[in-house]
Amino acid sequence: MKKLWLMFTLLMLSGCGIRTLDPHSGTARDQAFLIYFSFAIMVVVMVIVFALMIRFVWKYRQTAKNKDDLPEEINGNKRLETAWTLIPVVLLTILAIPTVAITYDLSPTTTTDTEGAIHVQVTGERWNWTFEYANGKQADNVVLPVGETVVFHLNSNDVIHSFWIPELGGKQDVIPGKEILFEVTPDEKGSFIGKCAEFCGLDHANMRFDANIVSAEAYQAWLEKE
Ligand SMILES: [Cu+2]
């Protein structure tokens, strides 16, 4: 028990930040909104259910007075059954509307949706990523200008990987034989860790890269450097 407390305290002190909840792009912000939104609904449901449960446990506890009473029969009560069917339907509908809207909105389905964007070919391979720009430049880490829309063209040379830069959004499956587009507009400078989020073999944990978001000038200079 002592050890458990120590582990818990260390975990809390380490400030293990949840990077998906520290969004630095519109995509990541939309995703973080969905997380908070569903969490809020969950908290409301949880508070109501727990409050009712505590109340009923207390109100209907056995006492010397009621110990021979039989509970009221509620089987077939139309009002109750309608209520406990409709409440989840309403909650799920409230959840589904923004979820479906945002999901359809997040990624382009064709390249014509994104003319004027920066297009980067991304190839996942056990166990590294290669980024190729329109001018032919190849790199192991991705460099992008702040405020510009970028479309990643995700491809895999072997197995299924998953492309994920938590602060910028994702994750997006990378499937061999199928190009998947993933659009992001980073809106703050910074260096973020990207990773493979689909277990793909022995060195999966090391399948990482850096996503460096820099000024337009720094990006241009980097792009033109051999
Ligand atoms: Cu992988």
PDB file of N, CA and C and ligand atoms in Angstrom, residues 125-127 129 158-162 196-201 204 207, ligand 1:
ATOM      1  N   GLU A 125       7.465   3.323 -42.133  1.00  0.00           N
ATOM      2  CA  GLU A 125       8.147   2.081 -42.449  1.00  0.00           C
ATOM      3  C   GLU A 125       8.726   1.589 -41.142  1.00  0.00           C
ATOM      4  N   ARG A 126       8.709   0.260 -40.903  1.00  0.00           N
ATOM      5  CA  ARG A 126       9.302  -0.202 -39.654  1.00  0.00           C
ATOM      6  C   ARG A 126      10.794   0.112 -39.646  1.00  0.00           C
ATOM      7  N   TRP A 127      11.321   1.066 -38.783  1.00  0.00           N
ATOM      8  CA  TRP A 127      10.597   1.809 -37.783  1.00  0.00           C
ATOM      9  C   TRP A 127      11.022   3.271 -37.868  1.00  0.00           C
ATOM     10  N   TRP A 129       9.976   7.296 -40.019  1.00  0.00           N
ATOM     11  CA  TRP A 129       9.108   8.082 -40.884  1.00  0.00           C
ATOM     12  C   TRP A 129       9.977   8.877 -41.844  1.00  0.00           C
ATOM     13  N   ASP A 158       5.006  -1.018 -45.274  1.00  0.00           N
ATOM     14  CA  ASP A 158       4.918  -2.400 -44.799  1.00  0.00           C
ATOM     15  C   ASP A 158       3.594  -2.695 -44.082  1.00  0.00           C
ATOM     16  N   VAL A 159       3.539  -2.395 -42.797  1.00  0.00           N
ATOM     17  CA  VAL A 159       2.348  -2.768 -42.023  1.00  0.00           C
ATOM     18  C   VAL A 159       1.523  -1.515 -41.700  1.00  0.00           C
ATOM     19  N   ILE A 160       0.460  -1.699 -40.942  1.00  0.00           N
ATOM     20  CA  ILE A 160      -0.360  -0.547 -40.553  1.00  0.00           C
ATOM     21  C   ILE A 160       0.344   0.226 -39.435  1.00  0.00           C
ATOM     22  N   HIS A 161       0.538   1.519 -39.663  1.00  0.00           N
ATOM     23  CA  HIS A 161       1.068   2.404 -38.627  1.00  0.00           C
ATOM     24  C   HIS A 161      -0.010   3.424 -38.298  1.00  0.00           C
ATOM     25  N   SER A 162       0.307   4.320 -37.370  1.00  0.00           N
ATOM     26  CA  SER A 162      -0.645   5.381 -37.072  1.00  0.00           C
ATOM     27  C   SER A 162       0.144   6.664 -36.824  1.00  0.00           C
ATOM     28  N   CYS A 196       4.398   6.880 -33.792  1.00  0.00           N
ATOM     29  CA  CYS A 196       3.512   5.866 -34.344  1.00  0.00           C
ATOM     30  C   CYS A 196       2.618   5.397 -33.203  1.00  0.00           C
ATOM     31  N   ALA A 197       1.321   5.375 -33.451  1.00  0.00           N
ATOM     32  CA  ALA A 197       0.387   5.013 -32.385  1.00  0.00           C
ATOM     33  C   ALA A 197      -0.286   3.668 -32.651  1.00  0.00           C
ATOM     34  N   GLU A 198       0.345   2.858 -33.497  1.00  0.00           N
ATOM     35  CA  GLU A 198      -0.221   1.533 -33.773  1.00  0.00           C
ATOM     36  C   GLU A 198       0.916   0.539 -33.608  1.00  0.00           C
ATOM     37  N   PHE A 199       0.758  -0.397 -32.694  1.00  0.00           N
ATOM     38  CA  PHE A 199       1.867  -1.313 -32.443  1.00  0.00           C
ATOM     39  C   PHE A 199       2.270  -2.025 -33.736  1.00  0.00           C
ATOM     40  N   CYS A 200       3.561  -1.850 -34.125  1.00  0.00           N
ATOM     41  CA  CYS A 200       3.963  -2.360 -35.430  1.00  0.00           C
ATOM     42  C   CYS A 200       5.218  -3.214 -35.361  1.00  0.00           C
ATOM     43  N   GLY A 201       5.605  -3.604 -34.161  1.00  0.00           N
ATOM     44  CA  GLY A 201       6.764  -4.492 -34.068  1.00  0.00           C
ATOM     45  C   GLY A 201       7.728  -4.070 -32.983  1.00  0.00           C
ATOM     46  N   HIS A 204       8.662  -0.383 -32.288  1.00  0.00           N
ATOM     47  CA  HIS A 204       7.516   0.534 -32.412  1.00  0.00           C
ATOM     48  C   HIS A 204       7.663   1.770 -31.517  1.00  0.00           C
ATOM     49  N   MET A 207       9.593   4.632 -32.892  1.00  0.00           N
ATOM     50  CA  MET A 207       9.188   5.184 -34.194  1.00  0.00           C
ATOM     51  C   MET A 207       8.651   6.596 -33.970  1.00  0.00           C
TER      52      MET A 207
HETATM   53 CU    CU B   1       4.445   1.936 -36.539  1.00  0.00          CU
END
